[in-house]
């Protein structure tokens, strides 16, 4: 687990699986890093976790999914802006996860269907049963890969700005505190007919 | 610009700098991918753009910033969930940017101060003037790097689900449309005193 050893601000880190899973499950997108022929590459994509596996999907010809065997997946939830009385003590509150692992292609049609259904149910519970499931052709042109959520770590910052190092700073006449960031779903919009 | 050539769904892509800059400037975090000694690595961090340069910062000992010379920065804004009548035509609306480049350390104190001030003003316009600026010690322990926003591309999906391929699917009795995702700032919370 050398890669997941927390280096900077290790007190903010965790290897607790319940903590890691909750962040993965709340996030709607992840960023997948891998080494492409031309160098480092990062691609945003949707994901879903089932047990110990993180599933990604894409078109059958997707270069990332078919070549990114060794990868690093970063998942980040931004919770608040943190404003200190000094420039130095500005920060952000966040919950993030980093997963290292090898992406393996899922060929079993039932396992592919289960992963794709879980992806829909994550968007909206029960959605997989409220649309037409993939037919054999659609399943064939969809590539699904899985990465184990075993070599993973979480990093979290919560709470107010840290106390200023210098007592003189604490008395500065500037506002300090946090501005929470909230992501909500607006009213659904049907397509024009 | 071979690296920024759009492969999949090229019709969604753009190399227009105004489009790219608007996405960079709206996003509060980016994901920086680079090749670490153990393999691919992705780190979330805050960023600010000034002209043609994307600035990142961290502690002076930050391994990513001091070693990630060649990197790929991904910036992603998630705008909506897209629900089709078939599983296949579910998607997300997004605006994303990918930047390839080399991170260069900024040593000039004035340039560092300008980048850090811009980072604060991005959080809240005028904030850099409403807190104590970095003193020489703080500036010395803060590493600032810049990556040129020249080798970059944007990719955007907007609008309703695509029309179902099969007319029979278009008549299925399932809801389709988009669910917009909106990120707002909640009421500021001062620290408990």
Tab-separated table of C-alpha atoms in Angstrom:
chain	number	residue	atom	x	y	z
A	1	UNK	CA	0.000	0.000	0.000
A	2	UNK	CA	2.967	2.292	-0.513
A	3	UNK	CA	1.105	4.305	-3.153
A	4	UNK	CA	-1.772	5.091	-0.823
A	5	UNK	CA	0.457	6.187	2.033
A	6	UNK	CA	-0.667	9.705	2.859
A	7	UNK	CA	2.139	12.195	2.661
A	8	UNK	CA	0.877	15.734	3.084
A	9	UNK	CA	-1.498	16.473	5.976
A	10	UNK	CA	-1.807	12.796	6.834
A	11	UNK	CA	-4.134	13.690	9.717
A	12	UNK	CA	-6.777	14.456	7.105
A	13	UNK	CA	-6.466	10.985	5.597
A	14	UNK	CA	-8.256	7.706	6.090
A	15	UNK	CA	-8.130	4.150	4.807
A	16	UNK	CA	-11.556	3.318	6.267
A	17	UNK	CA	-13.619	1.570	3.600
A	18	UNK	CA	-16.999	2.937	4.761
A	19	UNK	CA	-15.590	6.474	4.483
A	20	UNK	CA	-14.084	5.730	1.069
A	21	UNK	CA	-17.257	4.035	-0.248
A	22	UNK	CA	-19.535	6.899	0.851
A	23	UNK	CA	-17.443	9.421	-1.123
A	24	UNK	CA	-17.300	7.180	-4.220
A	25	UNK	CA	-21.066	6.602	-4.095
A	26	UNK	CA	-21.999	10.269	-3.665
A	27	UNK	CA	-19.829	11.515	-6.545
A	28	UNK	CA	-21.312	11.498	-10.046
A	29	UNK	CA	-17.980	11.770	-11.875
A	30	UNK	CA	-14.441	10.556	-11.347
A	31	UNK	CA	-11.151	11.459	-13.039
A	32	UNK	CA	-9.144	8.546	-14.413
A	33	UNK	CA	-5.410	9.069	-14.825
A	34	UNK	CA	-3.223	6.749	-16.860
A	35	UNK	CA	-0.096	6.832	-18.971
A	36	UNK	CA	-0.964	7.237	-22.646
A	37	UNK	CA	1.646	6.784	-25.411
A	38	UNK	CA	2.191	10.571	-25.374
A	39	UNK	CA	2.387	10.864	-21.573
A	40	UNK	CA	0.046	11.453	-18.617
A	41	UNK	CA	-3.654	11.579	-19.477
A	42	UNK	CA	-6.725	12.321	-17.326
A	43	UNK	CA	-10.299	11.650	-18.449
A	44	UNK	CA	-13.511	12.509	-16.568
A	45	UNK	CA	-16.173	9.823	-16.632
A	46	UNK	CA	-19.124	8.486	-14.665
A	47	UNK	CA	-18.665	5.537	-12.329
A	48	UNK	CA	-20.511	3.197	-10.036
A	49	UNK	CA	-19.312	0.959	-7.222
A	50	UNK	CA	-20.663	-2.519	-6.575
A	51	UNK	CA	-19.005	-4.095	-3.551
A	52	UNK	CA	-15.241	-4.022	-4.012
A	53	UNK	CA	-15.298	-2.992	-7.674
A	54	UNK	CA	-15.494	0.427	-9.298
A	55	UNK	CA	-17.087	0.166	-12.757
A	56	UNK	CA	-16.428	2.522	-15.681
A	57	UNK	CA	-17.927	2.244	-19.141
A	58	UNK	CA	-17.572	3.673	-22.614
A	59	UNK	CA	-17.712	2.890	-26.311
A	60	UNK	CA	-16.088	-0.368	-27.402
A	61	UNK	CA	-13.338	1.574	-29.209
A	62	UNK	CA	-12.567	3.763	-26.179
A	63	UNK	CA	-8.777	4.043	-26.041
A	64	UNK	CA	-8.701	4.935	-22.360
A	65	UNK	CA	-10.733	1.988	-21.165
A	66	UNK	CA	-9.037	-0.520	-23.432
A	67	UNK	CA	-5.471	0.591	-22.730
A	68	UNK	CA	-5.562	2.097	-19.233
A	69	UNK	CA	-4.630	-1.047	-17.416
A	70	UNK	CA	-2.688	0.677	-14.647
A	71	UNK	CA	-4.578	3.724	-13.471
A	72	UNK	CA	-5.270	6.194	-10.693
A	73	UNK	CA	-8.863	7.269	-10.141
A	74	UNK	CA	-9.523	10.516	-8.253
A	75	UNK	CA	-12.959	11.358	-6.870
A	76	UNK	CA	-13.532	14.787	-5.360
A	77	UNK	CA	-16.491	16.395	-3.614
A	78	UNK	CA	-16.097	20.107	-2.913
A	79	UNK	CA	-18.034	21.074	0.215
A	80	UNK	CA	-17.095	24.647	1.077
A	81	UNK	CA	-14.829	27.614	0.511
A	82	UNK	CA	-12.773	28.389	3.608
A	83	UNK	CA	-11.847	32.047	4.144
A	84	UNK	CA	-9.192	32.885	6.736
A	85	UNK	CA	-8.160	36.297	7.986
A	86	UNK	CA	-4.843	35.796	6.186
A	87	UNK	CA	-4.353	34.785	2.552
A	88	UNK	CA	-2.360	31.775	3.810
A	89	UNK	CA	-5.303	30.336	5.709
A	90	UNK	CA	-7.738	30.259	2.856
A	91	UNK	CA	-8.612	26.714	1.883
A	92	UNK	CA	-11.448	24.485	0.734
A	93	UNK	CA	-13.434	21.823	2.538
A	94	UNK	CA	-13.515	18.636	0.511
A	95	UNK	CA	-13.932	14.879	0.620
A	96	UNK	CA	-11.714	13.036	-1.847
A	97	UNK	CA	-10.691	9.494	-2.691
A	98	UNK	CA	-7.741	8.175	-4.683
A	99	UNK	CA	-7.808	4.603	-5.991
A	100	UNK	CA	-4.843	2.859	-7.604
A	101	UNK	CA	-5.412	-0.279	-9.593
A	102	UNK	CA	-5.609	-2.152	-12.845
A	103	UNK	CA	-8.703	-1.874	-15.011
A	104	UNK	CA	-9.983	-5.269	-16.131
A	105	UNK	CA	-12.465	-5.720	-18.976
A	106	UNK	CA	-15.777	-7.271	-17.960
A	107	UNK	CA	-16.916	-9.665	-20.711
A	108	UNK	CA	-19.692	-11.600	-18.970
A	109	UNK	CA	-22.987	-10.127	-20.305
A	110	UNK	CA	-24.780	-10.528	-16.958
A	111	UNK	CA	-22.000	-8.720	-15.102
A	112	UNK	CA	-22.035	-5.947	-17.722
A	113	UNK	CA	-25.816	-5.598	-17.435
A	114	UNK	CA	-25.589	-5.442	-13.633
A	115	UNK	CA	-22.929	-2.720	-13.748
A	116	UNK	CA	-24.865	-0.618	-16.289
A	117	UNK	CA	-28.109	-1.025	-14.318
A	118	UNK	CA	-26.331	0.105	-11.152
A	119	UNK	CA	-25.061	3.165	-13.007
A	120	UNK	CA	-28.643	4.113	-13.917
A	121	UNK	CA	-29.975	3.428	-10.437
A	122	UNK	CA	-27.310	5.747	-9.070
A	123	UNK	CA	-28.649	8.567	-11.246
A	124	UNK	CA	-32.150	7.895	-9.907
A	125	UNK	CA	-33.168	4.891	-7.758
A	126	UNK	CA	-35.171	2.399	-9.844
A	127	UNK	CA	-34.274	4.068	-13.143
A	128	UNK	CA	-32.870	0.817	-14.629
A	129	UNK	CA	-36.419	-0.600	-14.468
A	130	UNK	CA	-37.927	2.548	-15.952
A	131	UNK	CA	-36.166	2.424	-19.329
A	132	UNK	CA	-35.467	-0.195	-21.971
A	133	UNK	CA	-32.421	-2.238	-20.912
A	134	UNK	CA	-29.483	-2.671	-23.317
A	135	UNK	CA	-30.153	-5.135	-26.134
A	136	UNK	CA	-27.410	-7.594	-27.216
A	137	UNK	CA	-26.066	-5.209	-29.885
A	138	UNK	CA	-25.899	-2.267	-27.455
A	139	UNK	CA	-24.231	-4.475	-24.858
A	140	UNK	CA	-21.643	-5.608	-27.415
A	141	UNK	CA	-20.636	-2.044	-28.344
A	142	UNK	CA	-20.363	-0.978	-24.692
A	143	UNK	CA	-17.072	-1.559	-22.952
A	144	UNK	CA	-17.234	-2.060	-19.187
A	145	UNK	CA	-14.129	-2.218	-17.014
A	146	UNK	CA	-13.688	-2.704	-13.282
A	147	UNK	CA	-11.011	-1.501	-10.882
A	148	UNK	CA	-10.753	-2.976	-7.371
A	149	UNK	CA	-11.377	-0.492	-4.549
A	150	UNK	CA	-8.721	-2.102	-2.414
A	151	UNK	CA	-5.713	0.163	-2.804
A	152	UNK	CA	-7.528	3.357	-1.889
A	153	UNK	CA	-7.417	6.252	0.522
A	154	UNK	CA	-9.676	9.147	1.454
A	155	UNK	CA	-8.704	12.680	2.386
A	156	UNK	CA	-11.128	15.054	4.053
A	157	UNK	CA	-11.071	18.633	5.283
A	158	UNK	CA	-14.014	19.905	7.310
A	159	UNK	CA	-14.736	22.762	9.646
A	160	UNK	CA	-13.752	26.428	10.007
A	161	UNK	CA	-10.476	28.089	8.975
A	162	UNK	CA	-7.531	27.026	11.121
A	163	UNK	CA	-6.650	29.402	13.933
A	164	UNK	CA	-4.214	32.038	12.722
A	165	UNK	CA	-0.627	31.360	13.813
A	166	UNK	CA	-0.039	34.908	14.994
A	167	UNK	CA	-2.406	36.378	17.645
A	168	UNK	CA	-2.176	39.729	15.798
A	169	UNK	CA	-3.769	38.060	12.764
A	170	UNK	CA	-6.681	36.766	14.817
A	171	UNK	CA	-7.659	40.371	15.606
A	172	UNK	CA	-7.625	41.581	11.987
A	173	UNK	CA	-10.905	43.243	10.989
A	174	UNK	CA	-11.613	40.766	8.164
A	175	UNK	CA	-14.505	38.329	7.871
A	176	UNK	CA	-13.513	34.690	8.214
A	177	UNK	CA	-15.538	31.515	8.052
A	178	UNK	CA	-16.808	29.083	5.473
A	179	UNK	CA	-19.130	29.374	2.477
A	180	UNK	CA	-20.800	25.978	1.939
A	181	UNK	CA	-21.205	24.788	-1.653
A	182	UNK	CA	-24.413	22.888	-2.293
A	183	UNK	CA	-25.218	20.916	-5.438
A	184	UNK	CA	-28.911	20.342	-6.023
A	185	UNK	CA	-31.054	18.874	-8.770
A	186	UNK	CA	-33.292	21.450	-10.437
A	187	UNK	CA	-36.747	20.644	-11.829
A	188	UNK	CA	-36.543	17.963	-14.566
A	189	UNK	CA	-36.940	19.273	-18.125
A	190	UNK	CA	-38.675	16.976	-20.644
A	191	UNK	CA	-37.459	17.191	-24.257
A	192	UNK	CA	-39.455	19.467	-26.546
A	193	UNK	CA	-41.953	17.472	-28.590
B	1	UNK	CA	-1.284	19.450	-31.111
B	2	UNK	CA	-1.577	15.719	-31.619
B	3	UNK	CA	-2.436	15.188	-27.950
B	4	UNK	CA	-5.408	17.529	-28.077
B	5	UNK	CA	-6.854	16.023	-31.233
B	6	UNK	CA	-10.361	14.962	-30.292
B	7	UNK	CA	-10.998	11.314	-30.894
B	8	UNK	CA	-14.359	10.264	-29.587
B	9	UNK	CA	-17.391	12.439	-30.445
B	10	UNK	CA	-15.220	15.122	-32.011
B	11	UNK	CA	-18.343	17.156	-32.824
B	12	UNK	CA	-18.567	17.912	-29.095
B	13	UNK	CA	-15.051	19.335	-29.028
B	14	UNK	CA	-13.579	22.786	-29.381
B	15	UNK	CA	-10.187	24.455	-29.441
B	16	UNK	CA	-11.703	27.929	-29.046
B	17	UNK	CA	-9.813	29.766	-26.308
B	18	UNK	CA	-12.800	31.815	-25.068
B	19	UNK	CA	-14.742	28.550	-24.586
B	20	UNK	CA	-11.779	26.920	-22.859
B	21	UNK	CA	-11.085	29.919	-20.608
B	22	UNK	CA	-14.717	30.221	-19.475
B	23	UNK	CA	-14.724	26.592	-18.291
B	24	UNK	CA	-11.368	26.951	-16.520
B	25	UNK	CA	-12.491	30.156	-14.791
B	26	UNK	CA	-15.837	28.790	-13.600
B	27	UNK	CA	-14.390	25.599	-12.100
B	28	UNK	CA	-13.119	25.719	-8.526
B	29	UNK	CA	-11.017	22.548	-8.733
B	30	UNK	CA	-8.977	20.770	-11.364
B	31	UNK	CA	-7.437	17.297	-11.478
B	32	UNK	CA	-3.727	17.142	-12.267
B	33	UNK	CA	-2.409	13.904	-13.758
B	34	UNK	CA	1.275	13.074	-13.945
B	35	UNK	CA	3.565	10.083	-13.896
B	36	UNK	CA	4.855	9.461	-10.376
B	37	UNK	CA	7.695	7.007	-9.659
B	38	UNK	CA	5.049	4.327	-8.918
B	39	UNK	CA	2.909	5.088	-11.973
B	40	UNK	CA	-0.027	7.319	-12.946
B	41	UNK	CA	-1.143	9.778	-10.268
B	42	UNK	CA	-4.057	12.240	-10.146
B	43	UNK	CA	-4.394	15.015	-7.558
B	44	UNK	CA	-7.305	17.440	-7.117
B	45	UNK	CA	-6.319	21.014	-6.407
B	46	UNK	CA	-7.544	24.590	-6.820
B	47	UNK	CA	-6.389	26.656	-9.778
B	48	UNK	CA	-6.577	30.104	-11.297
B	49	UNK	CA	-5.909	31.329	-14.823
B	50	UNK	CA	-4.187	34.620	-15.615
B	51	UNK	CA	-3.933	35.178	-19.349
B	52	UNK	CA	-2.261	32.172	-20.942
B	53	UNK	CA	-1.119	30.567	-17.704
B	54	UNK	CA	-2.885	28.195	-15.321
B	55	UNK	CA	-1.503	28.572	-11.788
B	56	UNK	CA	-1.462	25.847	-9.129
B	57	UNK	CA	-0.014	26.161	-5.643
B	58	UNK	CA	0.894	24.060	-2.659
B	59	UNK	CA	3.363	23.583	0.153
B	60	UNK	CA	7.025	24.002	-0.768
B	61	UNK	CA	7.613	20.287	-0.218
B	62	UNK	CA	4.690	19.246	-2.432
B	63	UNK	CA	5.901	16.269	-4.449
B	64	UNK	CA	3.326	16.728	-7.193
B	65	UNK	CA	4.103	20.353	-7.901
B	66	UNK	CA	7.852	19.943	-7.686
B	67	UNK	CA	8.084	16.781	-9.789
B	68	UNK	CA	5.080	16.941	-12.138
B	69	UNK	CA	6.832	18.653	-14.961
B	70	UNK	CA	4.879	16.958	-17.719
B	71	UNK	CA	1.211	16.872	-16.820
B	72	UNK	CA	-2.379	16.692	-17.962
B	73	UNK	CA	-4.919	18.898	-16.199
B	74	UNK	CA	-8.605	17.990	-16.444
B	75	UNK	CA	-11.342	20.448	-15.494
B	76	UNK	CA	-14.934	19.257	-15.437
B	77	UNK	CA	-18.259	21.001	-14.824
B	78	UNK	CA	-21.248	18.683	-14.557
B	79	UNK	CA	-24.404	20.448	-15.765
B	80	UNK	CA	-27.158	17.845	-15.944
B	81	UNK	CA	-28.182	14.215	-15.840
B	82	UNK	CA	-29.571	13.080	-19.193
B	83	UNK	CA	-32.233	10.349	-19.071
B	84	UNK	CA	-33.165	8.594	-22.313
B	85	UNK	CA	-35.966	6.134	-22.900
B	86	UNK	CA	-33.322	3.435	-23.368
B	87	UNK	CA	-30.450	2.650	-21.006
B	88	UNK	CA	-28.061	3.300	-23.899
B	89	UNK	CA	-29.162	6.910	-24.279
B	90	UNK	CA	-28.571	7.973	-20.719
B	91	UNK	CA	-25.747	10.476	-20.488
B	92	UNK	CA	-24.607	13.612	-18.694
B	93	UNK	CA	-24.343	17.213	-19.846
B	94	UNK	CA	-20.921	18.606	-19.055
B	95	UNK	CA	-18.312	21.185	-19.994
B	96	UNK	CA	-14.752	19.928	-19.703
B	97	UNK	CA	-11.247	21.041	-20.576
B	98	UNK	CA	-8.031	19.052	-20.913
B	99	UNK	CA	-4.686	20.880	-20.832
B	100	UNK	CA	-1.348	19.251	-21.608
B	101	UNK	CA	1.830	20.997	-20.603
B	102	UNK	CA	4.863	21.346	-18.432
B	103	UNK	CA	4.568	22.885	-14.978
B	104	UNK	CA	7.186	25.577	-14.376
B	105	UNK	CA	8.028	26.905	-10.920
B	106	UNK	CA	7.330	30.597	-10.416
B	107	UNK	CA	10.110	32.105	-8.304
B	108	UNK	CA	9.535	35.835	-8.777
B	109	UNK	CA	7.819	37.041	-5.553
B	110	UNK	CA	5.628	39.575	-7.402
B	111	UNK	CA	4.421	36.931	-9.847
B	112	UNK	CA	3.717	34.553	-6.938
B	113	UNK	CA	1.792	37.264	-5.075
B	114	UNK	CA	-0.247	38.072	-8.199
B	115	UNK	CA	-1.167	34.409	-8.734
B	116	UNK	CA	-2.152	33.887	-5.086
B	117	UNK	CA	-4.194	37.115	-5.060
B	118	UNK	CA	-6.006	36.005	-8.219
B	119	UNK	CA	-6.792	32.696	-6.533
B	120	UNK	CA	-8.458	34.560	-3.647
B	121	UNK	CA	-10.327	36.948	-5.927
B	122	UNK	CA	-11.713	33.939	-7.782
B	123	UNK	CA	-13.204	32.635	-4.534
B	124	UNK	CA	-14.813	36.025	-3.949
B	125	UNK	CA	-14.117	39.203	-5.979
B	126	UNK	CA	-11.956	41.600	-3.960
B	127	UNK	CA	-11.101	39.016	-1.310
B	128	UNK	CA	-7.330	39.499	-1.780
B	129	UNK	CA	-7.785	43.042	-0.432
B	130	UNK	CA	-9.953	41.859	2.441
B	131	UNK	CA	-7.380	39.662	4.172
B	132	UNK	CA	-3.730	39.962	5.183
B	133	UNK	CA	-1.531	39.196	2.148
B	134	UNK	CA	1.235	36.587	2.403
B	135	UNK	CA	4.295	37.764	4.327
B	136	UNK	CA	7.795	36.865	3.052
B	137	UNK	CA	7.954	33.684	5.160
B	138	UNK	CA	4.558	32.491	3.940
B	139	UNK	CA	5.485	33.303	0.365
B	140	UNK	CA	8.725	31.322	0.719
B	141	UNK	CA	6.966	28.169	1.945
B	142	UNK	CA	4.346	28.347	-0.821
B	143	UNK	CA	5.179	26.723	-4.133
B	144	UNK	CA	3.510	28.221	-7.193
B	145	UNK	CA	3.720	26.602	-10.615
B	146	UNK	CA	2.289	27.617	-13.970
B	147	UNK	CA	1.193	25.559	-16.964
B	148	UNK	CA	0.541	27.233	-20.338
B	149	UNK	CA	-3.062	27.019	-21.554
B	150	UNK	CA	-1.935	26.588	-25.123
B	151	UNK	CA	-2.211	22.879	-25.755
B	152	UNK	CA	-5.813	22.575	-24.620
B	153	UNK	CA	-9.211	21.439	-25.794
B	154	UNK	CA	-12.771	21.670	-24.532
B	155	UNK	CA	-15.518	19.085	-24.795
B	156	UNK	CA	-19.137	19.956	-24.169
B	157	UNK	CA	-22.456	18.125	-24.183
B	158	UNK	CA	-25.659	20.134	-23.887
B	159	UNK	CA	-29.332	19.619	-24.575
B	160	UNK	CA	-31.856	16.793	-24.338
B	161	UNK	CA	-31.263	13.052	-24.787
B	162	UNK	CA	-30.437	12.103	-28.371
B	163	UNK	CA	-33.370	10.825	-30.395
B	164	UNK	CA	-33.735	7.068	-29.982
B	165	UNK	CA	-32.374	5.092	-32.935
B	166	UNK	CA	-35.427	2.857	-33.179
B	167	UNK	CA	-38.853	4.498	-33.622
B	168	UNK	CA	-40.307	1.809	-31.349
B	169	UNK	CA	-38.082	3.136	-28.541
B	170	UNK	CA	-39.362	6.681	-29.019
B	171	UNK	CA	-42.859	5.472	-28.111
B	172	UNK	CA	-41.848	3.686	-24.911
B	173	UNK	CA	-43.857	4.874	-21.893
B	174	UNK	CA	-40.789	6.082	-19.955
B	175	UNK	CA	-39.960	9.624	-18.882
B	176	UNK	CA	-37.031	11.165	-20.714
B	177	UNK	CA	-35.369	14.532	-20.430
B	178	UNK	CA	-32.685	16.214	-18.356
B	179	UNK	CA	-32.244	16.925	-14.656
B	180	UNK	CA	-30.096	20.074	-14.299
B	181	UNK	CA	-27.471	20.069	-11.545
B	182	UNK	CA	-26.986	23.431	-9.863
B	183	UNK	CA	-24.158	24.328	-7.491
B	184	UNK	CA	-24.902	27.269	-5.232
B	185	UNK	CA	-23.201	28.976	-2.324
B	186	UNK	CA	-25.140	28.658	0.904
B	187	UNK	CA	-25.200	31.309	3.641
B	188	UNK	CA	-21.658	31.986	4.962
B	189	UNK	CA	-20.912	30.485	8.386
B	190	UNK	CA	-18.561	32.446	10.678
B	191	UNK	CA	-16.339	30.386	12.983
B	192	UNK	CA	-17.639	29.855	16.506
B	193	UNK	CA	-16.028	32.307	18.874
